[in-house]
Short mmCIF file of C-alpha atoms in Angstrom, two decimals:
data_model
loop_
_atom_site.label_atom_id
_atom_site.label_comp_id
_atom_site.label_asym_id
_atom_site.label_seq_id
_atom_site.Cartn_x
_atom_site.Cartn_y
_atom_site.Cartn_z
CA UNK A 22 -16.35 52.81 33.15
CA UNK A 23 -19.43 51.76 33.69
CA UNK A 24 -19.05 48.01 34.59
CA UNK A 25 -23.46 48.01 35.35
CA UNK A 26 -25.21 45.29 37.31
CA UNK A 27 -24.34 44.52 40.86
CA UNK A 28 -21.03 41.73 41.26
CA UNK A 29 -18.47 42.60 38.97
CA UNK A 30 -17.38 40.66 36.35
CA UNK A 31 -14.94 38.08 36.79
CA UNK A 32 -12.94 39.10 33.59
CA UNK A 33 -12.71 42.40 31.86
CA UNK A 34 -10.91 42.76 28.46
CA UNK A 35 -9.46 46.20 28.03
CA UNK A 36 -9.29 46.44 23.96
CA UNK A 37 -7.73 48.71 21.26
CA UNK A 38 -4.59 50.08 19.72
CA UNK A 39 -1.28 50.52 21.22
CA UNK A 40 -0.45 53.76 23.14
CA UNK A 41 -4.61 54.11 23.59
CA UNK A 42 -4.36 54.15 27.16
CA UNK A 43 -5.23 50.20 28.11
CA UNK A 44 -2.54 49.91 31.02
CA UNK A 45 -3.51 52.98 32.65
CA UNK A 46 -7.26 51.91 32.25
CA UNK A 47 -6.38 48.22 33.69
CA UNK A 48 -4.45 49.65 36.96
CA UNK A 49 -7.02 52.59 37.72
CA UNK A 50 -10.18 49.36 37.65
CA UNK A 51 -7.70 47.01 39.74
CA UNK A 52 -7.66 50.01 42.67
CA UNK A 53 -11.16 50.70 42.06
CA UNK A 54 -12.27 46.62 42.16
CA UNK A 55 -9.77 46.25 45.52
CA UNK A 56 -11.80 49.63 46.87
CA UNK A 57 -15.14 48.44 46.53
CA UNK A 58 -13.83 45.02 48.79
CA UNK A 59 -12.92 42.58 46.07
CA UNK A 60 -10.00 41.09 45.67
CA UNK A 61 -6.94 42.38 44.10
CA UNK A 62 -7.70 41.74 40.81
CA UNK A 63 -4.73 39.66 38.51
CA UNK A 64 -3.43 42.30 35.10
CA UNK A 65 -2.60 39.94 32.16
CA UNK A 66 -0.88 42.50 29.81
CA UNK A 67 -1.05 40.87 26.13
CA UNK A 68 2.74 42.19 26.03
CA UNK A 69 3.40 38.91 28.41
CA UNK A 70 1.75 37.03 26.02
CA UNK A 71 3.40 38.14 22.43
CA UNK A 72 6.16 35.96 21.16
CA UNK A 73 8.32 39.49 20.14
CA UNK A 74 7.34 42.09 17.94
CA UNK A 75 5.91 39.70 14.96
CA UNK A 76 3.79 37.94 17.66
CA UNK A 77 0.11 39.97 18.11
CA UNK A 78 -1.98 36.74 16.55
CA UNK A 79 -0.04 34.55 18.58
CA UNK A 80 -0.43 36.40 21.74
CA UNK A 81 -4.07 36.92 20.93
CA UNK A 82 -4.73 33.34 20.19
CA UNK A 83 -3.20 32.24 23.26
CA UNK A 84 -5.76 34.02 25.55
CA UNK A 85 -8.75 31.59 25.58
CA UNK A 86 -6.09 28.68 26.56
CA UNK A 87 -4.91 30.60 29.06
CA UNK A 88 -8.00 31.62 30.56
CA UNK A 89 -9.47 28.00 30.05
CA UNK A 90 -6.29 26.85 31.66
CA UNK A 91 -5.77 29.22 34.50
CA UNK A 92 -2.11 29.66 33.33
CA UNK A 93 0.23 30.88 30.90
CA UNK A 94 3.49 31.54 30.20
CA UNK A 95 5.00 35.09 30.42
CA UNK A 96 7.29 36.00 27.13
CA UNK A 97 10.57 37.61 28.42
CA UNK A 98 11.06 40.28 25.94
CA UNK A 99 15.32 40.32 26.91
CA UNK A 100 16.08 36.82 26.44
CA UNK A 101 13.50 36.35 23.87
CA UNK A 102 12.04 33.45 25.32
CA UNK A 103 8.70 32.39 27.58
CA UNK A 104 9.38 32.14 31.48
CA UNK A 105 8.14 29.27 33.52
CA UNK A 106 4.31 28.83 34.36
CA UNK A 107 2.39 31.84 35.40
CA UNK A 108 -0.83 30.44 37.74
CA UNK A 109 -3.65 32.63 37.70
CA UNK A 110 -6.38 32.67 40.82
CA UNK A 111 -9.46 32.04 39.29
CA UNK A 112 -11.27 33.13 41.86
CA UNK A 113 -10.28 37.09 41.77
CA UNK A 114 -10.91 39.24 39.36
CA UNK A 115 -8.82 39.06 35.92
CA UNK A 116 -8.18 42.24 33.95
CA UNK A 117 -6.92 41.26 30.45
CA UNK A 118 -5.50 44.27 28.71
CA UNK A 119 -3.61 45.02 25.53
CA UNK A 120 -4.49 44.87 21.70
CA UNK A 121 -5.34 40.98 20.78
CA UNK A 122 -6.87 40.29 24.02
CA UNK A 123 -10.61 39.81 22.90
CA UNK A 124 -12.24 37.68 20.52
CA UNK A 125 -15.02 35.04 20.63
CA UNK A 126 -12.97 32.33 21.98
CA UNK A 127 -11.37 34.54 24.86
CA UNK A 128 -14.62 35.58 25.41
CA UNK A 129 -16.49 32.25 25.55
CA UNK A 130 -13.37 31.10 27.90
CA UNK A 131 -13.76 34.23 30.14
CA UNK A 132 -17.65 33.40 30.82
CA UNK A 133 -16.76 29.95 31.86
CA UNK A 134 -14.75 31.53 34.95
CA UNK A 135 -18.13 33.97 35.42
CA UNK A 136 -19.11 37.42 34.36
CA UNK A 137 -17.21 38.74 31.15
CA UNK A 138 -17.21 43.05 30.35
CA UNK A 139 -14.88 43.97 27.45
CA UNK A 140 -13.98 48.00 26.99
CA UNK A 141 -12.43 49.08 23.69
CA UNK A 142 -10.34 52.25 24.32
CA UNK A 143 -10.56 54.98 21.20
CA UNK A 144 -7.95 57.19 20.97
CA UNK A 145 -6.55 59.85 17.87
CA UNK A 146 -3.37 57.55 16.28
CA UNK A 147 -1.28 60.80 16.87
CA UNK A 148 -1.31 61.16 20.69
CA UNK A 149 -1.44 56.74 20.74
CA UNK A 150 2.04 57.37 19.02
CA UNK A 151 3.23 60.04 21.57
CA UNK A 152 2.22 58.03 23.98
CA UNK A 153 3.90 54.81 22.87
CA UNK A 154 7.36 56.60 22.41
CA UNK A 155 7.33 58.34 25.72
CA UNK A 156 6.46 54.44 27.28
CA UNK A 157 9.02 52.21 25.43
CA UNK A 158 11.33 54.72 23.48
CA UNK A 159 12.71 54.42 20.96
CA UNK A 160 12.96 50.78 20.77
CA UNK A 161 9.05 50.69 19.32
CA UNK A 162 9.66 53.44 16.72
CA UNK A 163 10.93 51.18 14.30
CA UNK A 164 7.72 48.69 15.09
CA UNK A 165 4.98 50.94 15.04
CA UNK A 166 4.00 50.36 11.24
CA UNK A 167 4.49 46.65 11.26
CA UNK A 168 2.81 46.59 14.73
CA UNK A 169 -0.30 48.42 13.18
CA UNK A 170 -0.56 46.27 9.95
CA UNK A 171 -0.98 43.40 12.90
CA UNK A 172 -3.76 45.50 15.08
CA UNK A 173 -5.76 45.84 12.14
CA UNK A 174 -5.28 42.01 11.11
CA UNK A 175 -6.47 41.12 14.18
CA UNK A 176 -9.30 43.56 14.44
CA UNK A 177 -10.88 43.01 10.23
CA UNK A 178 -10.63 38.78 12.05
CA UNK A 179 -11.72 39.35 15.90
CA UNK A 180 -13.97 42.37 15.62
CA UNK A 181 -13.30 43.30 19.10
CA UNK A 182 -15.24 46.64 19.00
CA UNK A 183 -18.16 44.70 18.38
CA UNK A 184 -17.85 42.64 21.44
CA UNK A 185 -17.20 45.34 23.38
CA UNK A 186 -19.79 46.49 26.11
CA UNK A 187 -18.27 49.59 26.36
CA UNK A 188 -16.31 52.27 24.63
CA UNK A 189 -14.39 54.69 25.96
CA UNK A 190 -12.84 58.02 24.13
CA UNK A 191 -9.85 59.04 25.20
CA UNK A 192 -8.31 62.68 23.94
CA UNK A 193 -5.67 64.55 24.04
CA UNK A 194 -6.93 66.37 27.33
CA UNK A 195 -6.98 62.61 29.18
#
């Protein structure tokens, strides 16, 4: 990443499809923010945010308010329900990552805390897939049509990889 000009941002969006690498992305910038002396920074993964597997516009829409707010409340995927009150610091960093996580309202609400950088994350659909079965098993297999008929709702409405500063190819060598 490139992340150019000299404070980092206060929010960063990671962007894209599932199983494109967005987690892995969000972790290796939090130990890379905390190494160059800023606070640990806070990882919002959209899959706290989604009400359940029908739940990507929901979760997506949720992310301004939550950012506005400097709270949300974490979806417990078990007891298929939302948890009590999650309080963000406002003043570290705040990595948003997961598919739904930018559009123009999250955005707008992100560059009221400071700063905003968004990444979109492109990756071939066949090693996203591998990727997502080896993380959550067999459990997403029967989602992962359904889940992409909601990605690309929410991208032909959001247009993410338009408001992205930066784009980033992953392959299968990555």
């Amino acid at each position: 990443m490139r992340l150019g000009g000299a404070a980092w941002p206060s929010v960063v969006f990671i962007e894209g499809r599932s199983g494109s690498g967005k987690t892995t992305l969000a972790e290796a910038l939090a130990a890379r923010l905390e190494q160059a002396g800023c606070a640990r920074p806070q990882i919002v993964g959209m899959d706290e945010l989604y009400p359940g597997w029908r739940g990507l516009a929901e979760g997506s829409a949720s992310v301004a308010a939550m950012l506005s707010r400097g709270a949300y409340l974490r979806y417990d995927w078990y007891a298929e329900r939302f948890t009590p009150e999650i309080t963000l610091d406002r003043t570290a960093p705040i990595i948003v990552e997961g598919c739904g996580s930018l559009s123009a309202a999250a955005l707008a609400a992100a560059r009221e805390i400071g700063p905003a950088y968004a990444v979109w994350i492109e990756c071939p659909t066949a090693l996203r897939r591998e990727r997502a079965i080896a993380r959550d098993g067999e459990t997403f297999l029967p989602h992962w049509d359904a889940w992409a008929d909601q990605e690309a709702a929410h991208f032909a409405v959001s247009l993410p990889l338009a408001r992205a500063h930066e784009l980033v190819h992953v392959g299968a060598q990555a």
